[in-house]
Amino acid sequence: MSEIAKVAVIGAGVMGAGIAAHVANAGLPVLLLDIVAKDSEDRSAIAAKAIERLQKSEPSAFMGKAAAKRVTPGNIEDDLDKLADCDWIVEAILERADLKQDLYRRVEAVRKDGSVVSSNTSTIPLSTLTEGLGDRFAEDFLVTHFFNPPRYMRLLEVVAGAQTKPEVVETISRFADHRLGKGVVACKDRPGFIANRLGVYWLQAAVAEAFDHALSIEEADAVIGRPMGIPKTGVFGLLDLVGLDLMPHVNASLAAALPKDDPFQAYNRPLAVVDKMIAEGYTGRKGKGGFYRITRAKGGKVKEAIDLHSGEWRPERKADPEAIRVAGRDLRALLDHDSPVGRYARAVLTRTLSYAALLVGDAADDPAAIDDAMRLGYNWKQGPFELIDRLGADWLAAALTAQGDPVPPYLAQAAGRKVYKVTEGHREILQPDGAYCSHLRPEGVLLLEDIKLVSKPLLKNGSAALWDIGDGVACFEFTSKMNALDPDILGLLAKSLKLVARQFKALVIYNEGGAFSAGANLGLALFAANIAAWSEIETLVAEGQKTYRALREAPFPVVGAPSGLALGGGCEILLHCDAVQAHAESYIGLVEVGVGLVPAWGGCTEMLHRWSTLGQLPKGPMPALSKVFETVSTATVAKSAAEAKELLFLREGDGITMNRDRLLADAKAKALALVEGYTPPPRREFTLPGPAAKTGLDMAVASVQRQGKATAYDGVVCGALADILSGGDTDITVTLTEDVLLELERTHFMALARRPETLARIETMLLTGKPLRN
């Protein structure tokens, strides 16, 4: 088979339901089955309630309203015959081999020829699952191990059995890559596969060594987090998120399956404080708390932390170890620091990297698969072998020897060399036999990271760059912190538009940062305001409007390709593109009111034009005006690209790419498709109702204020927004050009920027990352 058109998921627990939701996000119909509900008239109530929970989950499991409608609940007594219509059947029931095998026998009796069956198991060997089930089943069976939550965690571990047909692996891997957006990692049929095998070892090592080195959990999390390129939750925060009660079961399963001399066994020891916490219901965020908990006191909420050594609760303390301050970004210096914190960091990381090297040839033949598994499954910025290159293989081997630990064969093979190297612009990776081989991307993947290995930017400054990505297409990249927009970006974009017009067919706006753009650089704006450099701010607003209009009116197609945050000015640049190819996990919105401002780079104007021309609303100016006012005044942010279409931040013809690694290639293809016969869009014209409409919007805001849902200053900011959207001093008989609305945007922005309430909001946002409700 080569096409997946319908999927069934059996098991409506957290993982099964999450998998079903994400398949629905990909646009496919999904059958979600579980056992018959007891004490309910609805025999499929378990699956039905799971779908209800998914719709209320936070963060949301569904990418849009339409996705939830694609999931149909059922039960394995009444609806098993419906599996005959399904191309892929995913089992996600309890981790018991006997129950799984009983289910497989029933599935085998009804499934169609060529349909694929897979298990989401994380602990049971594939060979055990298929034992005694016959060749037909074994040939179509594999393990597909998703990570929780399935929508957000990119890793999918795929394990094929000795009898699994190659075309089955190809079909599922391709579907998971292109349609589900997964980074597919091929694993061997070994305990814990790759990510959990190494990840659980790492967690156990970090917890055990924190006890051994008498560290607080805050110190341990500070060390294991950002200095090592690991999410700021660190280890103890991550365990709270995963659930403390899950770890003993996972540890016991791994301990039983691994050899007695496996290094994991040395760290798999009972910890009395942790056992006591679990027994008292401190199982993490899903319980009363975990290593951290929130309690209520007279002054409000208090965050507390467990003392690992006394087992008593105490107020959380900010950790600022000298070792981290002294080392800065030098990871080796941190590990060499002669202090409990330095020795802790050294013990945890050196042994984790050693264990990763030990897995080469066992859990996976390719070291890159292990790196991919930890980056995609645990959100490490660098995989273990990238970290080995950062530290130096020789340094790591010497550190292990000094600790009395053996040096794994693969690490010894890397002596004097790097795991990854670049030869003539191509990445190569060291294999277990000591030879290097090409480290190839999957077919159809295009990354700026690779383009930078073989070329130099066409234009560049401290905040942006322009690249040639082939076939007559250029790529404009933001490179500032959080890709915040500043004068350097606007200036280079203006230059780039002229260069592209002379030498290229099309332009893509894209970057490989964690955010497409968090918006305008508020720090620069606050600095300018504090020195009363109002003319500088007004010039920046005017330049932004001018550059964005030039972008929209360029004589070539421009495609925006966002991923992650696209807020404020980052959203506005997308609104001025001819088309957008968005990563599914794009969070787009005009959020300026949160800092006491209004969109001023054409955001109000463009959204008003979209809802007036594309929005399926009643006729007349007020419905579109009201919709834009509602969206912008509440700083609404689309929580996915699909939701961005519902809010018209994206249009119907804009594309959505599920796999982040395929975004640039898809955006380039969209840009090339627009080249032939391209003409820029015409300038906007509006007929707006003027002061009467503003009065109505002001009254609506006043009503919200009386309910206590908006502050006094919210009313001021929303009043400015209402004046822009209603067209200022006009009436419905007058045709307004976009110049009039842009002038209103600029005028109201500058008036609000001078107010102390706005400056207080900006300062609070910069200091805390949270809005000030003044």
Short mmCIF file of C-alpha atoms in Angstrom, two decimals, residues 85-438:
data_model
loop_
_atom_site.label_atom_id
_atom_site.label_comp_id
_atom_site.label_asym_id
_atom_site.label_seq_id
_atom_site.Cartn_x
_atom_site.Cartn_y
_atom_site.Cartn_z
CA ASP A 85 -12.18 0.56 6.22
CA CYS A 86 -8.96 1.73 7.85
CA ASP A 87 -5.50 1.86 6.32
CA TRP A 88 -3.58 2.25 9.58
CA ILE A 89 -4.64 0.84 12.94
CA VAL A 90 -2.75 2.19 15.97
CA GLU A 91 -2.94 0.27 19.25
CA ALA A 92 -2.41 2.40 22.38
CA ILE A 93 -3.79 0.28 25.25
CA LEU A 94 -2.25 -0.79 28.56
CA GLU A 95 1.39 -1.91 28.53
CA ARG A 96 0.57 -5.60 28.93
CA ALA A 97 1.67 -8.01 26.23
CA ASP A 98 -1.21 -10.45 26.91
CA LEU A 99 -3.88 -7.75 26.47
CA LYS A 100 -2.23 -6.44 23.33
CA GLN A 101 -1.97 -9.88 21.76
CA ASP A 102 -5.63 -10.66 22.53
CA LEU A 103 -6.58 -7.41 20.79
CA TYR A 104 -4.33 -8.16 17.80
CA ARG A 105 -6.07 -11.48 17.22
CA ARG A 106 -9.42 -9.72 17.04
CA VAL A 107 -8.02 -7.00 14.79
CA GLU A 108 -6.46 -9.58 12.49
CA ALA A 109 -9.85 -11.19 11.94
CA VAL A 110 -11.42 -7.99 10.53
CA ARG A 111 -8.69 -5.84 9.00
CA LYS A 112 -8.30 -5.60 5.24
CA ASP A 113 -5.33 -6.88 3.27
CA GLY A 114 -2.42 -4.47 3.30
CA SER A 115 -3.61 -2.38 6.24
CA VAL A 116 -0.89 -1.53 8.75
CA VAL A 117 -1.10 -2.31 12.45
CA SER A 118 1.24 -0.62 14.89
CA SER A 119 1.72 -0.39 18.63
CA ASN A 120 2.55 2.74 20.60
CA THR A 121 4.39 0.63 23.17
CA SER A 122 7.44 2.13 24.81
CA THR A 123 8.55 -0.91 26.80
CA ILE A 124 7.52 -4.19 25.16
CA PRO A 125 9.79 -5.69 22.46
CA LEU A 126 8.20 -6.01 19.01
CA SER A 127 9.21 -9.67 18.84
CA THR A 128 7.10 -10.36 21.93
CA LEU A 129 4.07 -8.57 20.49
CA THR A 130 4.01 -10.56 17.25
CA GLU A 131 4.82 -13.94 18.74
CA GLY A 132 2.39 -16.62 17.52
CA LEU A 133 0.27 -14.23 15.44
CA GLY A 134 1.22 -15.51 11.99
CA ASP A 135 3.10 -14.16 9.00
CA ARG A 136 0.29 -11.99 7.60
CA PHE A 137 0.11 -9.99 10.83
CA ALA A 138 3.88 -9.82 11.39
CA GLU A 139 4.50 -8.54 7.84
CA ASP A 140 2.14 -5.58 8.35
CA PHE A 141 3.12 -4.82 11.95
CA LEU A 142 5.59 -2.33 13.44
CA VAL A 143 6.04 -0.14 16.50
CA THR A 144 5.27 3.58 16.17
CA HIS A 145 6.28 5.19 19.44
CA PHE A 146 4.81 8.70 19.77
CA PHE A 147 5.85 11.13 22.47
CA ASN A 148 3.38 13.02 24.64
CA PRO A 149 1.69 15.31 23.73
CA PRO A 150 1.56 13.90 20.17
CA ARG A 151 0.69 17.23 18.56
CA TYR A 152 3.69 19.08 19.97
CA MET A 153 6.44 16.46 20.38
CA ARG A 154 8.06 15.92 17.01
CA LEU A 155 9.74 12.57 17.62
CA LEU A 156 8.30 9.34 16.25
CA GLU A 157 10.38 6.23 16.85
CA VAL A 158 9.69 3.52 14.28
CA VAL A 159 10.73 -0.07 14.96
CA ALA A 160 10.41 -2.73 12.27
CA GLY A 161 10.44 -6.44 13.00
CA ALA A 162 12.34 -9.15 11.15
CA GLN A 163 9.23 -9.87 9.05
CA THR A 164 7.92 -6.31 8.60
CA LYS A 165 7.64 -5.53 4.90
CA PRO A 166 9.88 -2.62 3.78
CA GLU A 167 6.94 -0.95 2.04
CA VAL A 168 5.04 -0.85 5.35
CA VAL A 169 7.90 1.02 7.00
CA GLU A 170 8.16 3.37 4.01
CA THR A 171 4.42 4.11 3.96
CA ILE A 172 4.13 4.89 7.66
CA SER A 173 7.41 6.81 7.81
CA ARG A 174 6.45 8.96 4.83
CA PHE A 175 2.96 9.64 6.20
CA ALA A 176 4.34 10.52 9.63
CA ASP A 177 6.93 12.83 8.09
CA HIS A 178 4.80 14.69 5.54
CA ARG A 179 1.32 14.57 7.08
CA LEU A 180 1.96 14.39 10.82
CA GLY A 181 5.10 16.55 10.80
CA LYS A 182 7.19 14.02 12.68
CA GLY A 183 10.91 13.55 12.77
CA VAL A 184 11.00 9.81 12.11
CA VAL A 185 13.86 7.94 13.77
CA ALA A 186 14.48 4.31 12.90
CA CYS A 187 15.28 2.29 16.03
CA LYS A 188 16.34 -1.25 16.75
CA ASP A 189 14.06 -3.53 18.75
CA ARG A 190 15.86 -2.88 22.00
CA PRO A 191 14.53 -1.98 25.49
CA GLY A 192 13.34 1.62 25.61
CA PHE A 193 14.34 2.07 21.95
CA ILE A 194 16.51 5.22 21.77
CA ALA A 195 14.96 8.27 23.43
CA ASN A 196 13.58 6.61 26.54
CA ARG A 197 16.61 4.36 26.93
CA LEU A 198 18.96 7.35 27.01
CA GLY A 199 16.46 9.84 28.43
CA VAL A 200 15.54 7.71 31.44
CA TYR A 201 19.23 7.02 32.13
CA TRP A 202 19.91 10.78 32.00
CA LEU A 203 17.02 11.58 34.37
CA GLN A 204 18.01 8.86 36.83
CA ALA A 205 21.63 9.99 36.76
CA ALA A 206 20.65 13.62 37.34
CA VAL A 207 18.37 12.79 40.29
CA ALA A 208 20.75 10.31 41.93
CA GLU A 209 23.77 12.58 41.54
CA ALA A 210 21.83 15.51 43.04
CA PHE A 211 21.43 13.42 46.19
CA ASP A 212 25.07 12.31 46.10
CA HIS A 213 26.40 15.87 45.67
CA ALA A 214 23.98 17.38 48.22
CA LEU A 215 22.51 19.83 45.70
CA SER A 216 19.13 21.52 45.94
CA ILE A 217 16.65 20.85 43.16
CA GLU A 218 16.90 24.49 42.10
CA GLU A 219 20.68 24.19 41.72
CA ALA A 220 20.36 20.93 39.79
CA ASP A 221 17.75 22.39 37.42
CA ALA A 222 19.84 25.53 36.87
CA VAL A 223 22.85 23.40 35.88
CA ILE A 224 21.05 20.81 33.78
CA GLY A 225 18.92 23.41 32.00
CA ARG A 226 20.15 26.24 29.82
CA PRO A 227 23.94 25.75 30.27
CA MET A 228 23.58 22.35 28.60
CA GLY A 229 21.01 23.47 26.01
CA ILE A 230 18.16 21.67 27.76
CA PRO A 231 14.73 23.26 28.45
CA LYS A 232 14.65 25.49 31.53
CA THR A 233 12.54 22.93 33.40
CA GLY A 234 15.82 21.09 33.97
CA VAL A 235 15.38 17.62 35.44
CA PHE A 236 13.13 17.99 38.47
CA GLY A 237 10.78 20.35 36.64
CA LEU A 238 10.62 17.86 33.76
CA LEU A 239 9.79 14.98 36.11
CA ASP A 240 6.97 17.06 37.60
CA LEU A 241 5.64 17.53 34.06
CA VAL A 242 5.94 13.84 33.12
CA GLY A 243 4.65 12.50 36.43
CA LEU A 244 6.72 11.07 39.27
CA ASP A 245 4.49 8.00 39.57
CA LEU A 246 5.31 6.97 35.99
CA MET A 247 9.04 6.75 36.56
CA PRO A 248 9.14 3.69 38.89
CA HIS A 249 7.20 1.66 36.30
CA VAL A 250 9.47 2.76 33.43
CA ASN A 251 12.58 2.17 35.52
CA ALA A 252 11.42 -1.30 36.58
CA SER A 253 10.64 -2.25 32.99
CA LEU A 254 14.05 -1.10 31.74
CA ALA A 255 15.87 -2.73 34.65
CA ALA A 256 14.18 -6.06 33.92
CA ALA A 257 14.95 -5.89 30.19
CA LEU A 258 18.55 -4.66 30.31
CA PRO A 259 21.62 -6.76 31.16
CA LYS A 260 22.79 -6.70 34.77
CA ASP A 261 26.00 -4.92 33.76
CA ASP A 262 24.22 -2.12 31.88
CA PRO A 263 25.23 1.26 33.42
CA PHE A 264 21.54 2.05 33.96
CA GLN A 265 21.37 -0.52 36.74
CA ALA A 266 23.80 1.46 38.92
CA TYR A 267 21.45 4.46 38.96
CA ASN A 268 18.22 2.48 39.35
CA ARG A 269 18.07 2.65 43.11
CA PRO A 270 15.19 3.53 45.46
CA LEU A 271 15.12 7.08 46.83
CA ALA A 272 13.16 7.33 50.08
CA VAL A 273 12.17 10.98 49.62
CA VAL A 274 10.72 10.29 46.16
CA ASP A 275 8.87 7.16 47.32
CA LYS A 276 7.33 9.18 50.17
CA MET A 277 6.25 11.95 47.79
CA ILE A 278 4.49 9.50 45.48
CA ALA A 279 2.79 7.78 48.41
CA GLU A 280 1.43 11.15 49.61
CA GLY A 281 0.07 12.08 46.18
CA TYR A 282 2.88 14.40 45.10
CA THR A 283 3.05 12.93 41.62
CA GLY A 284 3.81 16.13 39.71
CA ARG A 285 1.66 18.76 38.06
CA LYS A 286 -1.22 16.33 37.58
CA GLY A 287 -1.30 15.77 41.37
CA LYS A 288 -0.81 18.06 44.36
CA GLY A 289 2.58 19.03 43.04
CA GLY A 290 5.88 17.24 42.73
CA PHE A 291 9.37 18.42 43.48
CA TYR A 292 7.80 21.87 43.19
CA ARG A 293 4.34 22.81 44.42
CA ILE A 294 2.13 25.89 44.64
CA THR A 295 0.53 26.74 48.00
CA ARG A 296 -1.79 29.55 48.95
CA ALA A 297 -0.83 32.02 51.65
CA LYS A 298 -2.13 35.39 52.84
CA GLY A 299 -0.03 37.24 50.31
CA GLY A 300 -1.17 35.00 47.44
CA LYS A 301 0.38 31.97 45.82
CA VAL A 302 3.74 30.69 47.04
CA LYS A 303 5.96 28.33 45.05
CA GLU A 304 7.70 25.78 47.24
CA ALA A 305 10.35 23.16 46.62
CA ILE A 306 11.12 19.88 48.35
CA ASP A 307 14.37 19.58 50.26
CA LEU A 308 15.88 16.37 48.89
CA HIS A 309 17.70 15.60 52.09
CA SER A 310 15.16 16.40 54.81
CA GLY A 311 12.04 15.75 52.74
CA GLU A 312 10.54 19.01 54.05
CA TRP A 313 8.91 21.75 51.99
CA ARG A 314 10.42 25.23 51.88
CA PRO A 315 9.99 28.35 49.71
CA GLU A 316 11.59 28.02 46.30
CA ARG A 317 15.00 29.70 46.09
CA LYS A 318 16.48 31.21 42.95
CA ALA A 319 19.68 29.35 42.11
CA ASP A 320 22.64 31.36 40.86
CA PRO A 321 25.63 29.05 41.21
CA GLU A 322 29.09 30.59 40.90
CA ALA A 323 30.08 27.76 38.53
CA ILE A 324 27.50 28.91 35.95
CA ARG A 325 28.46 32.58 36.30
CA VAL A 326 32.17 31.87 35.92
CA ALA A 327 31.75 29.43 33.02
CA GLY A 328 29.38 31.61 30.99
CA ARG A 329 28.79 29.80 27.71
CA ASP A 330 31.88 27.60 28.08
CA LEU A 331 30.38 24.19 28.87
CA ARG A 332 33.75 22.58 29.49
CA ALA A 333 34.61 25.29 32.02
CA LEU A 334 31.38 24.49 33.89
CA LEU A 335 32.26 20.80 34.02
CA ASP A 336 35.81 21.62 35.15
CA HIS A 337 34.68 23.97 37.94
CA ASP A 338 35.92 22.75 41.34
CA SER A 339 32.67 22.98 43.29
CA PRO A 340 29.75 20.67 44.14
CA VAL A 341 27.80 22.20 41.24
CA GLY A 342 30.69 21.71 38.79
CA ARG A 343 31.31 18.15 39.95
CA TYR A 344 27.59 17.41 39.68
CA ALA A 345 27.43 18.78 36.12
CA ARG A 346 30.52 16.77 35.19
CA ALA A 347 29.21 13.48 36.59
CA VAL A 348 25.77 13.77 34.97
CA LEU A 349 26.81 14.96 31.53
CA THR A 350 29.94 12.84 31.05
CA ARG A 351 28.10 9.66 32.00
CA THR A 352 25.06 10.56 29.89
CA LEU A 353 27.26 11.17 26.85
CA SER A 354 29.18 7.96 27.56
CA TYR A 355 25.89 6.05 27.68
CA ALA A 356 24.87 7.61 24.36
CA ALA A 357 28.13 6.37 22.83
CA LEU A 358 27.44 2.93 24.27
CA LEU A 359 24.10 2.83 22.40
CA VAL A 360 25.78 3.12 18.99
CA GLY A 361 25.39 -0.30 17.41
CA ASP A 362 22.90 -1.33 20.08
CA ALA A 363 19.86 0.95 20.01
CA ALA A 364 20.84 2.43 16.64
CA ASP A 365 23.66 2.03 14.12
CA ASP A 366 23.69 5.72 13.21
CA PRO A 367 24.83 8.22 15.88
CA ALA A 368 22.70 10.88 14.15
CA ALA A 369 19.57 8.89 15.03
CA ILE A 370 20.47 9.20 18.71
CA ASP A 371 21.02 12.95 18.34
CA ASP A 372 17.69 13.32 16.53
CA ALA A 373 15.88 11.31 19.21
CA MET A 374 17.07 13.54 22.05
CA ARG A 375 16.53 16.80 20.19
CA LEU A 376 13.05 15.85 19.02
CA GLY A 377 11.94 13.80 22.04
CA TYR A 378 13.44 15.82 24.90
CA ASN A 379 13.89 19.22 23.25
CA TRP A 380 17.66 19.28 23.68
CA LYS A 381 19.18 22.03 21.55
CA GLN A 382 22.09 19.73 20.70
CA GLY A 383 22.13 15.96 20.59
CA PRO A 384 24.64 14.00 22.69
CA PHE A 385 27.15 13.62 19.83
CA GLU A 386 26.92 17.31 19.01
CA LEU A 387 27.69 17.92 22.69
CA ILE A 388 30.64 15.50 22.46
CA ASP A 389 31.99 17.60 19.58
CA ARG A 390 31.46 20.72 21.66
CA LEU A 391 33.46 19.27 24.58
CA GLY A 392 35.96 17.27 22.53
CA ALA A 393 36.03 13.48 22.34
CA ASP A 394 39.52 13.35 23.86
CA TRP A 395 38.50 15.57 26.79
CA LEU A 396 35.45 13.38 27.45
CA ALA A 397 37.47 10.16 27.31
CA ALA A 398 40.00 11.63 29.76
CA ALA A 399 37.20 12.77 32.09
CA LEU A 400 35.64 9.31 32.09
CA THR A 401 38.99 7.67 32.80
CA ALA A 402 39.63 10.08 35.69
CA GLN A 403 36.25 9.09 37.17
CA GLY A 404 37.11 5.42 36.85
CA ASP A 405 34.50 4.90 34.11
CA PRO A 406 35.20 2.84 30.98
CA VAL A 407 35.51 4.59 27.61
CA PRO A 408 32.92 3.17 25.15
CA PRO A 409 34.31 1.75 21.89
CA TYR A 410 32.63 4.39 19.71
CA LEU A 411 34.10 7.21 21.80
CA ALA A 412 37.55 5.61 21.58
CA GLN A 413 37.08 5.43 17.81
CA ALA A 414 36.48 9.21 17.79
CA ALA A 415 39.81 9.97 19.47
CA GLY A 416 41.44 13.02 17.89
CA ARG A 417 38.44 13.56 15.59
CA LYS A 418 34.98 15.04 15.57
CA VAL A 419 31.77 13.06 15.25
CA TYR A 420 30.45 15.54 12.68
CA LYS A 421 32.63 17.29 10.12
CA VAL A 422 32.03 19.36 7.01
CA THR A 423 33.79 18.34 3.78
CA GLU A 424 33.34 20.57 0.73
CA GLY A 425 30.15 22.02 2.18
CA HIS A 426 28.58 18.67 3.09
CA ARG A 427 28.12 17.26 6.57
CA GLU A 428 29.63 13.88 7.34
CA ILE A 429 29.29 11.72 10.44
CA LEU A 430 31.68 9.23 12.01
CA GLN A 431 30.45 5.64 11.80
CA PRO A 432 31.19 2.81 14.27
CA ASP A 433 33.77 1.36 11.88
CA GLY A 434 35.80 4.56 12.00
CA ALA A 435 34.87 5.79 8.51
CA TYR A 436 32.89 8.94 7.75
CA CYS A 437 29.73 8.88 5.63
CA SER A 438 27.49 11.63 4.30
#
